[in-house]
PDB file of C-alpha atoms and ligand atoms in Angstrom:
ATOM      1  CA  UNK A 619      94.693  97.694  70.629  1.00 44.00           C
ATOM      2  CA  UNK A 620      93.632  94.705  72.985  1.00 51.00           C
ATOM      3  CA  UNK A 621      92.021  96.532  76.523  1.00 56.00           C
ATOM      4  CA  UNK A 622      94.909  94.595  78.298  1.00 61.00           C
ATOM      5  CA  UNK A 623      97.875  95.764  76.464  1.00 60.00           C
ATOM      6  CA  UNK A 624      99.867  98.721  77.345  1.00 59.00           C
ATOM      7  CA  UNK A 625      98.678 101.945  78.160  1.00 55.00           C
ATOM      8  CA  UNK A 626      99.476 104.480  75.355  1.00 54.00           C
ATOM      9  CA  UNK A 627      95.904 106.568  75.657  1.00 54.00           C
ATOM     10  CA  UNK A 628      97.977 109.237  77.457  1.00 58.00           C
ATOM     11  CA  UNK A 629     100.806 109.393  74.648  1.00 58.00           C
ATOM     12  CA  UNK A 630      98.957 108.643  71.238  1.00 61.00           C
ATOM     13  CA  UNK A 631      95.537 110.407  70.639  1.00 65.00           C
ATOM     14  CA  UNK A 632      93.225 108.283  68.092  1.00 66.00           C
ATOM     15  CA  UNK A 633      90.858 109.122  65.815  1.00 78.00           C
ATOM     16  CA  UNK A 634      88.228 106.383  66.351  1.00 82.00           C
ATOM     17  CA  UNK A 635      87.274 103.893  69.345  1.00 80.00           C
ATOM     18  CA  UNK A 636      88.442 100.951  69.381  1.00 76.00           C
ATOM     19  CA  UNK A 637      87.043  98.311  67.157  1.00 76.00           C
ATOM     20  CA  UNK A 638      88.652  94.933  68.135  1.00 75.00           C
ATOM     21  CA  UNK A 639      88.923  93.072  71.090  1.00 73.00           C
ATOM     22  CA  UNK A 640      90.959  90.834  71.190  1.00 73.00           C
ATOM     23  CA  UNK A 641      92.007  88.171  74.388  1.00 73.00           C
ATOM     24  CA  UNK A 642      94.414  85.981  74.675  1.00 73.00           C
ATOM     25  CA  UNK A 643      93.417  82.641  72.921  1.00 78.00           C
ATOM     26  CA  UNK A 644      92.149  80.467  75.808  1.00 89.00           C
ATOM     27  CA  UNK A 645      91.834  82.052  79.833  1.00 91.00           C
ATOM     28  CA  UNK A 646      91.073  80.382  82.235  1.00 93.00           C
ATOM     29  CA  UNK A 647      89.818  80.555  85.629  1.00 95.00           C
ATOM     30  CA  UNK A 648      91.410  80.930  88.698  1.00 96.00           C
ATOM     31  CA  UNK A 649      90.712  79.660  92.065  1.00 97.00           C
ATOM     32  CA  UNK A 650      92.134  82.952  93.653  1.00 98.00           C
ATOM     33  CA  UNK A 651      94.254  85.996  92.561  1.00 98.00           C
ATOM     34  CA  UNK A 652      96.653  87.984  94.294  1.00 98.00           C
ATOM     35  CA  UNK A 653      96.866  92.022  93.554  1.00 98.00           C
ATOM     36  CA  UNK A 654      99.464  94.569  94.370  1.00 98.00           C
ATOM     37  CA  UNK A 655      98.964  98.156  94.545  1.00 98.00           C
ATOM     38  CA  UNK A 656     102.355  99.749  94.662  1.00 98.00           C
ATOM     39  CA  UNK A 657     103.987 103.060  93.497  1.00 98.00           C
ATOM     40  CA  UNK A 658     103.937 106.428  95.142  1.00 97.00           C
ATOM     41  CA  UNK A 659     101.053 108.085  93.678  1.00 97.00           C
ATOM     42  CA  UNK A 660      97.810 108.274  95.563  1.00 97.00           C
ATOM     43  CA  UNK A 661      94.485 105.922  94.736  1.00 97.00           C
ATOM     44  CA  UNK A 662      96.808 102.719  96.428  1.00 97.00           C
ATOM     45  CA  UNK A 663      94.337 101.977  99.015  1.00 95.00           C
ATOM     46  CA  UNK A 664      91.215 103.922  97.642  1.00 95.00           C
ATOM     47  CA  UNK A 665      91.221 101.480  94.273  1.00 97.00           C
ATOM     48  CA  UNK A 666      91.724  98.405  97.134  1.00 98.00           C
ATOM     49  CA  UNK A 667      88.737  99.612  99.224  1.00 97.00           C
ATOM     50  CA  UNK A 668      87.012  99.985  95.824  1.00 97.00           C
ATOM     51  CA  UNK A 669      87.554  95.667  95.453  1.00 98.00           C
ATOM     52  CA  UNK A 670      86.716  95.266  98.457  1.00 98.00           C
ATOM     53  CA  UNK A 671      83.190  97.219  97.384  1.00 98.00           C
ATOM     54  CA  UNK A 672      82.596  94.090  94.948  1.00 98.00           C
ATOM     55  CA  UNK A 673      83.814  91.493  96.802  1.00 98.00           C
ATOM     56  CA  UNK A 674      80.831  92.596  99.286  1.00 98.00           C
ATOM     57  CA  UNK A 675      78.571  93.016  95.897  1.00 98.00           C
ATOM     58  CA  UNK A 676      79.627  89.050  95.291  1.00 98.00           C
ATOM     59  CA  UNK A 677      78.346  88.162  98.953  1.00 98.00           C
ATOM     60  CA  UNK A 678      81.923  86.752  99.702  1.00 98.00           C
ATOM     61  CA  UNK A 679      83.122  87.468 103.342  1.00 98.00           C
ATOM     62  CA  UNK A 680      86.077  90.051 103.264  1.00 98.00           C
ATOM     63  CA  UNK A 681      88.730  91.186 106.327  1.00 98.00           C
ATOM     64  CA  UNK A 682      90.555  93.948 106.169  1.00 96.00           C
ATOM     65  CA  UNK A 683      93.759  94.084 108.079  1.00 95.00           C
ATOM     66  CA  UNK A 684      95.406  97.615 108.212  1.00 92.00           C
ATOM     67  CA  UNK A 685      99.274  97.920 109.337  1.00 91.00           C
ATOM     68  CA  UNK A 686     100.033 101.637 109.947  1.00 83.00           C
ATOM     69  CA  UNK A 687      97.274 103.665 110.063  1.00 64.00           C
ATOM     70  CA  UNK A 688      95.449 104.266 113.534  1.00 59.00           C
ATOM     71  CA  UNK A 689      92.061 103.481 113.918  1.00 50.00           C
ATOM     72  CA  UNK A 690      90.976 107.338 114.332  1.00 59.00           C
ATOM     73  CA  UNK A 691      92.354 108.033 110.817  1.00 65.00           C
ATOM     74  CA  UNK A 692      90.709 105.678 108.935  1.00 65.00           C
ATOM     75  CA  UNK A 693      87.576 105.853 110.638  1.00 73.00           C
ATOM     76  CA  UNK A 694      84.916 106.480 108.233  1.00 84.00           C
ATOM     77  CA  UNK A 695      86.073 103.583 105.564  1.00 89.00           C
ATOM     78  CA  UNK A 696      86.064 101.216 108.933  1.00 90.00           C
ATOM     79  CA  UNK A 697      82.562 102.231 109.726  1.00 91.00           C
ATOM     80  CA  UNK A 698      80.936 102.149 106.184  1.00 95.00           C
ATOM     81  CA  UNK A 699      83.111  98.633 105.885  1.00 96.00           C
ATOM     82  CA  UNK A 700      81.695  97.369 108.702  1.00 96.00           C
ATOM     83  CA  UNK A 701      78.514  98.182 107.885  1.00 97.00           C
ATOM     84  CA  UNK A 702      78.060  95.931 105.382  1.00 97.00           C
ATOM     85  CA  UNK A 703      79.743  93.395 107.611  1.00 98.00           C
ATOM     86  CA  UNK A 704      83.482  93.617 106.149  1.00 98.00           C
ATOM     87  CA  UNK A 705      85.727  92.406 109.154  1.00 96.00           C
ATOM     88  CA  UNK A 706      88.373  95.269 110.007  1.00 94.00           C
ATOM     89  CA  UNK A 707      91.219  94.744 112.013  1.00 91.00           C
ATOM     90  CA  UNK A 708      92.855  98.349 112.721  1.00 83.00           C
ATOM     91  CA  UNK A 709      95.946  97.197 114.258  1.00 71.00           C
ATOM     92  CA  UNK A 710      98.069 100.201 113.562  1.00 61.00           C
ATOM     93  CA  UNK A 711      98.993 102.703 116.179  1.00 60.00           C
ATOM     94  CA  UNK A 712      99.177 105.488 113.558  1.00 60.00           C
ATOM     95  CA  UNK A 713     102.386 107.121 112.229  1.00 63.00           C
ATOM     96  CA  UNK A 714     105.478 105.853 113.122  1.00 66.00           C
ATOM     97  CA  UNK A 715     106.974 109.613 113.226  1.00 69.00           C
ATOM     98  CA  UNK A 716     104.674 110.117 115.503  1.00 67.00           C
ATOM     99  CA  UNK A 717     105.604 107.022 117.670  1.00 71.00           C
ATOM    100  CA  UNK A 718     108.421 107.162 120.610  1.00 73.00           C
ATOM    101  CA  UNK A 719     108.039 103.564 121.199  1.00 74.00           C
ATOM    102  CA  UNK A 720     109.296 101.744 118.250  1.00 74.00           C
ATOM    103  CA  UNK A 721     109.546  98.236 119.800  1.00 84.00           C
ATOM    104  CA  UNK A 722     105.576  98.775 120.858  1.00 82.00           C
ATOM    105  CA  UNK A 723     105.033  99.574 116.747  1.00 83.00           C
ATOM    106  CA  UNK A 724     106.840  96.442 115.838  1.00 87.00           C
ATOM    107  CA  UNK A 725     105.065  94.293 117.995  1.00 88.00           C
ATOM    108  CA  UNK A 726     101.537  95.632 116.733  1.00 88.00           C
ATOM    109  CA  UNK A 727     102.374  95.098 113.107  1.00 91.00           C
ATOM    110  CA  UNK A 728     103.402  91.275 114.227  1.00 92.00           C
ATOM    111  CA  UNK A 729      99.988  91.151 115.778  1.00 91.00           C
ATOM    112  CA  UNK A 730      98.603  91.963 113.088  1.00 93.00           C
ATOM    113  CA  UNK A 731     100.565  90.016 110.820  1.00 96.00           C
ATOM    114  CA  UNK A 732     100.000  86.936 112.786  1.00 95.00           C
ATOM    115  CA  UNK A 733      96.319  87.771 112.006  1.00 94.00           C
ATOM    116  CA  UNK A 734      96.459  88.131 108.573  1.00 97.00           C
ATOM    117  CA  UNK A 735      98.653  84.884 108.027  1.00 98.00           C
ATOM    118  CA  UNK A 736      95.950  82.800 110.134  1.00 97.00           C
ATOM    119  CA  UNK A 737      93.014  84.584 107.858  1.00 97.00           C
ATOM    120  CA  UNK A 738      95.582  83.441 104.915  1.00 98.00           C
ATOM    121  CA  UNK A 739      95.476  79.741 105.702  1.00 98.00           C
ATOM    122  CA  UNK A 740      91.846  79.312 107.061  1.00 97.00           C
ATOM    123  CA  UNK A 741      90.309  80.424 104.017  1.00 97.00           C
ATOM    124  CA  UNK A 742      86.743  81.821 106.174  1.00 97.00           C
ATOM    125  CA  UNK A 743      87.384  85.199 103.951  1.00 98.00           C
ATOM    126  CA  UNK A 744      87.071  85.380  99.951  1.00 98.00           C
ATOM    127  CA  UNK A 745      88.644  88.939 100.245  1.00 98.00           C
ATOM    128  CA  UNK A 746      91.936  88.967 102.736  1.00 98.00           C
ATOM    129  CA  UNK A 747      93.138  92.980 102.308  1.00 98.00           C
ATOM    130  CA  UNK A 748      96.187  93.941 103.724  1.00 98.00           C
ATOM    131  CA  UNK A 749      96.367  97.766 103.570  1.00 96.00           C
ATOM    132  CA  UNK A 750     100.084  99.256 103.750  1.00 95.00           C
ATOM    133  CA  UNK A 751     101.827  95.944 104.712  1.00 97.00           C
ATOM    134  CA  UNK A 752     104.820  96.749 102.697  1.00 98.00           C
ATOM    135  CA  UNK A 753     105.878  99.216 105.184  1.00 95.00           C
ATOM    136  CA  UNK A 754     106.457  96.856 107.749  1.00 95.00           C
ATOM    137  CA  UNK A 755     108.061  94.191 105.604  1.00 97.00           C
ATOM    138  CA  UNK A 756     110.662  97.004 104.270  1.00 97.00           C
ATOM    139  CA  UNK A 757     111.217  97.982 107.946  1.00 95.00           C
ATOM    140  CA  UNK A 758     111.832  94.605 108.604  1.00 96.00           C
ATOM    141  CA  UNK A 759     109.213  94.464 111.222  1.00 94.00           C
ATOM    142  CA  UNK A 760     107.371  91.076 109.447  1.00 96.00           C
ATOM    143  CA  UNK A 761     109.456  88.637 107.374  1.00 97.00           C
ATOM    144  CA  UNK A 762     109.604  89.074 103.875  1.00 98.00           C
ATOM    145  CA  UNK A 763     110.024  85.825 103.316  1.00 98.00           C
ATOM    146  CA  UNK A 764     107.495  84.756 105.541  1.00 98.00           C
ATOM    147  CA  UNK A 765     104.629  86.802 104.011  1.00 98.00           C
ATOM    148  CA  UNK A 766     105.274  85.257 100.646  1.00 98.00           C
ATOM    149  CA  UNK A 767     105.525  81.667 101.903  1.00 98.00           C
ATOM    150  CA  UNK A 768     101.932  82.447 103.927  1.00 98.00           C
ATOM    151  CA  UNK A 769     100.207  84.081 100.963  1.00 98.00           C
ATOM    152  CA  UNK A 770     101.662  80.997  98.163  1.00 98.00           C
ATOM    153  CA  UNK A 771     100.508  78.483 100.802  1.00 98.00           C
ATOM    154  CA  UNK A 772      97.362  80.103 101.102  1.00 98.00           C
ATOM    155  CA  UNK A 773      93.827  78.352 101.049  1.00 98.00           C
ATOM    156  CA  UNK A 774      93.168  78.111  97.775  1.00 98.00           C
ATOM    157  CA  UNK A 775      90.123  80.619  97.535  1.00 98.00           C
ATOM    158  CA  UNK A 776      91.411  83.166  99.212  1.00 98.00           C
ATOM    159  CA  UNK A 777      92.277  86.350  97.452  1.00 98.00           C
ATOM    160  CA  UNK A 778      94.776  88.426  98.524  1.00 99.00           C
ATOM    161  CA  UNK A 779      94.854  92.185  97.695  1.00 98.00           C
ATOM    162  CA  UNK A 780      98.214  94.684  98.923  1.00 98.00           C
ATOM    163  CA  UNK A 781      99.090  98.057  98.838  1.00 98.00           C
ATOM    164  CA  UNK A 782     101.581 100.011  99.698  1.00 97.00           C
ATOM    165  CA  UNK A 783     104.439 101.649  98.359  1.00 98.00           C
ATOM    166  CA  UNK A 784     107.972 100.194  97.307  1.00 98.00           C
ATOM    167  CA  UNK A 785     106.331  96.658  97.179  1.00 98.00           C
ATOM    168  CA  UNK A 786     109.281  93.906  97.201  1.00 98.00           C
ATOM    169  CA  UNK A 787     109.979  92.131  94.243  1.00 98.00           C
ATOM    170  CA  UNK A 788     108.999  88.786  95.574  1.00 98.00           C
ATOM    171  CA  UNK A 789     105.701  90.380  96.079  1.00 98.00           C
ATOM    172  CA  UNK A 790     105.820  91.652  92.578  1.00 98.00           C
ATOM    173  CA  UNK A 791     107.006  88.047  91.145  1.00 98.00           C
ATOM    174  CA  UNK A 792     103.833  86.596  93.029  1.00 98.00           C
ATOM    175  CA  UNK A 793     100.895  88.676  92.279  1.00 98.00           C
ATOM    176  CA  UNK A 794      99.106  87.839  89.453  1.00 98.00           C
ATOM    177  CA  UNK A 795      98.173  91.776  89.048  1.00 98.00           C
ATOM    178  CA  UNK A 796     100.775  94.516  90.221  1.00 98.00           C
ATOM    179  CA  UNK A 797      99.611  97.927  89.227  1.00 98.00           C
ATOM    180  CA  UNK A 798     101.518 100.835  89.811  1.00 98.00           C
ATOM    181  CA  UNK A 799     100.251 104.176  90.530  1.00 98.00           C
ATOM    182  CA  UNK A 800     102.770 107.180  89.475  1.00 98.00           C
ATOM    183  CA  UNK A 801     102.270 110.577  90.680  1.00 98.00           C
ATOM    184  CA  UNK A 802     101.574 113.017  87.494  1.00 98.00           C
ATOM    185  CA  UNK A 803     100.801 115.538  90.628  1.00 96.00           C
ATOM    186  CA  UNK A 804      99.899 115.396  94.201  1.00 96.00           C
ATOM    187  CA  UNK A 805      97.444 118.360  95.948  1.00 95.00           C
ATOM    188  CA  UNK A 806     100.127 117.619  98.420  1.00 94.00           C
ATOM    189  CA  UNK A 807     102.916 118.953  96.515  1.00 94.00           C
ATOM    190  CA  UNK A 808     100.985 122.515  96.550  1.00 95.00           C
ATOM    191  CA  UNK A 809     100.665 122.545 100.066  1.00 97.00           C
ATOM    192  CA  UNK A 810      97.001 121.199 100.076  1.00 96.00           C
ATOM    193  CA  UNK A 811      96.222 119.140 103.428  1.00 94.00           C
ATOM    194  CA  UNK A 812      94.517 115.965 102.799  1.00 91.00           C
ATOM    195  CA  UNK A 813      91.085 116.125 102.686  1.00 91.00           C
ATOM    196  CA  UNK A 814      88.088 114.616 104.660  1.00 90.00           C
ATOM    197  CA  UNK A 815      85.993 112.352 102.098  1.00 91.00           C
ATOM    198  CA  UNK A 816      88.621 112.264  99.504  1.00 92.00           C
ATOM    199  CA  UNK A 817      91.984 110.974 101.632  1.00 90.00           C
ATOM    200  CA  UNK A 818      90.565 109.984 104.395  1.00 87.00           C
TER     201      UNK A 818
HETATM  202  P1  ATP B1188      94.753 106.731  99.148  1.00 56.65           P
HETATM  203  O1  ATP B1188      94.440 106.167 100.501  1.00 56.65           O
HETATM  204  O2  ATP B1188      94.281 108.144  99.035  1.00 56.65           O
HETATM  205  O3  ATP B1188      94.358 105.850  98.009  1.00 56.65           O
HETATM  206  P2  ATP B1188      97.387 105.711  98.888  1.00 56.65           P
HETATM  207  O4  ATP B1188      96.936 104.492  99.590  1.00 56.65           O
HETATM  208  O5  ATP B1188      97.760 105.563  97.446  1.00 56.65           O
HETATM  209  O6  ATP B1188      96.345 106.870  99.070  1.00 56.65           O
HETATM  210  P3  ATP B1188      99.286 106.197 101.003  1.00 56.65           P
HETATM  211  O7  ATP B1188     100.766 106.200 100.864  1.00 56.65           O
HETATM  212  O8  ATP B1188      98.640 105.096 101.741  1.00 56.65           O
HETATM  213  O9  ATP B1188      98.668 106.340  99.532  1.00 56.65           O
HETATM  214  O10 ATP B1188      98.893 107.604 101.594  1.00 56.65           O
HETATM  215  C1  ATP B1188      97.749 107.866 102.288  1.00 56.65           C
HETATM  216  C2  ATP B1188      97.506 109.354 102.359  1.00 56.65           C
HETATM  217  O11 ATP B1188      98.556 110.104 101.761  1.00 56.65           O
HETATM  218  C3  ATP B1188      96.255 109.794 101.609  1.00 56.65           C
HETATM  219  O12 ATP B1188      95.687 110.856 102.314  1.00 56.65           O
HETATM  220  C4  ATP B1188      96.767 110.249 100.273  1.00 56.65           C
HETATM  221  O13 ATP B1188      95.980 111.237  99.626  1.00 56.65           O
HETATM  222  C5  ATP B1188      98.101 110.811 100.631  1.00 56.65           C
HETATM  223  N1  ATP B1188      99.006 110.634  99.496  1.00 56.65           N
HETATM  224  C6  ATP B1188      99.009 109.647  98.599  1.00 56.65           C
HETATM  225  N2  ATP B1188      99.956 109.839  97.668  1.00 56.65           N
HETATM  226  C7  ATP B1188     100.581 110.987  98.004  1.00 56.65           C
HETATM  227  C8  ATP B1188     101.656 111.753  97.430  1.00 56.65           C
HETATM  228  N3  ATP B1188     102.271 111.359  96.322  1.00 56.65           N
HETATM  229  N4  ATP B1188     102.017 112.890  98.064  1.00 56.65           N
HETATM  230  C9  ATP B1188     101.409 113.290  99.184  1.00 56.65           C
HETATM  231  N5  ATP B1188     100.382 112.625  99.775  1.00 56.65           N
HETATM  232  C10 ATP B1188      99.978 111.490  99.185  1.00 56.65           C
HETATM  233 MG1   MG B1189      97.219 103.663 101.375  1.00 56.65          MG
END
């Protein structure tokens, strides 16, 4: 079975590894790709962080722009990112829950939406990530509409990489790869509180 067919290993044990590979007839290169990383299982933003490891590998320069989590939260993959000089705007003012100033939220995640859309059409970063931006889109916070019209009219090198859950279909129609992750279990679930160096 080609590598990029669908997943059965789960389902169908085999006997014997794979022999054949075999790719589409003729692929061809792109200028720029855009990635979704949807779905309610965890690994969204961990397998997004884990791009942004080789677009740093490649040399390219990479910004990170995260829309709900605080700064204080996510504060040891800002530091390590920043370390080797990824850009990492932290706009978020944490949990909205938590928030009793709604409006305040709102205005944040346009901030930082107006920052992402002007990284989006200036092409200075290979690597544009925008960490949990389907929350504010569902929320109605940032136009839908508007996001997909930035990233389709983006400079043409720029790749753009999403996550979040409940991704909307126009994001879904315009990525070139949309992955899924599905919970099989969650340490959650067993009343487990996430962990330093493996959530957070
Ligand atoms: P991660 O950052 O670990 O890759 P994620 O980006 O896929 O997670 P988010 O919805 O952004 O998922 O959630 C962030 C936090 O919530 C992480 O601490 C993660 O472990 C936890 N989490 C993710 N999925 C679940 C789930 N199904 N149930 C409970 N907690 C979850
Ligand atoms: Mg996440």
């Amino acid at each position: 079975m080609s590598p990029i067919g669908p997943s059965t290993s789960r389902d169908t044990p085999t006997d014997a590894p794979p022999t054949e590979h075999q790719d589409p007839p003729e692929l061809r290169r792109a200028d720029s790709l855009v990635l979704v990383n949807t779905g309610n299982g965890k690994g969204k933003s961990t397998a997004a962080f884990g791009t942004m490891i080789r677009a740093v590998a490649r040399g390219w320069p990479v910004t990170v722009v995260q829309f709900i989590k605080s700064g204080k939260w996510n504060v040891g993959e800002e530091k390590v990112a920043r370390e080797l000089g990824v850009e990492w705007f932290a706009l978020g003012e944490g949990f909205t829950w938590l928030s009793e100033d709604l409006t305040r939220d709102q205005a944040v995640a346009q901030e930082a939406w107006r920052h992402a859309a002007s990284l989006l059409e200036s092409g200075e970063s290979r690597l544009v990530l925008l960490d949990e931006i389907t929350y504010p889109i569902n929320w109605g916070w940032i136009d839908e509409a508007e996001v997909v019209r930035a990233i389709t009219e983006r400079s043409p090198k720029v790749n753009v990489l999403i996550t979040g859950r409940d991704a909307p279909d126009s994001l879904l129609e315009l990525a070139d790869t949309a992955t899924e992750m599905r919970v099989i279990k969650h340490a959650y679930q067993s009343g487990i509180r996430a962990m330093k160096g493996i959530d957070y």
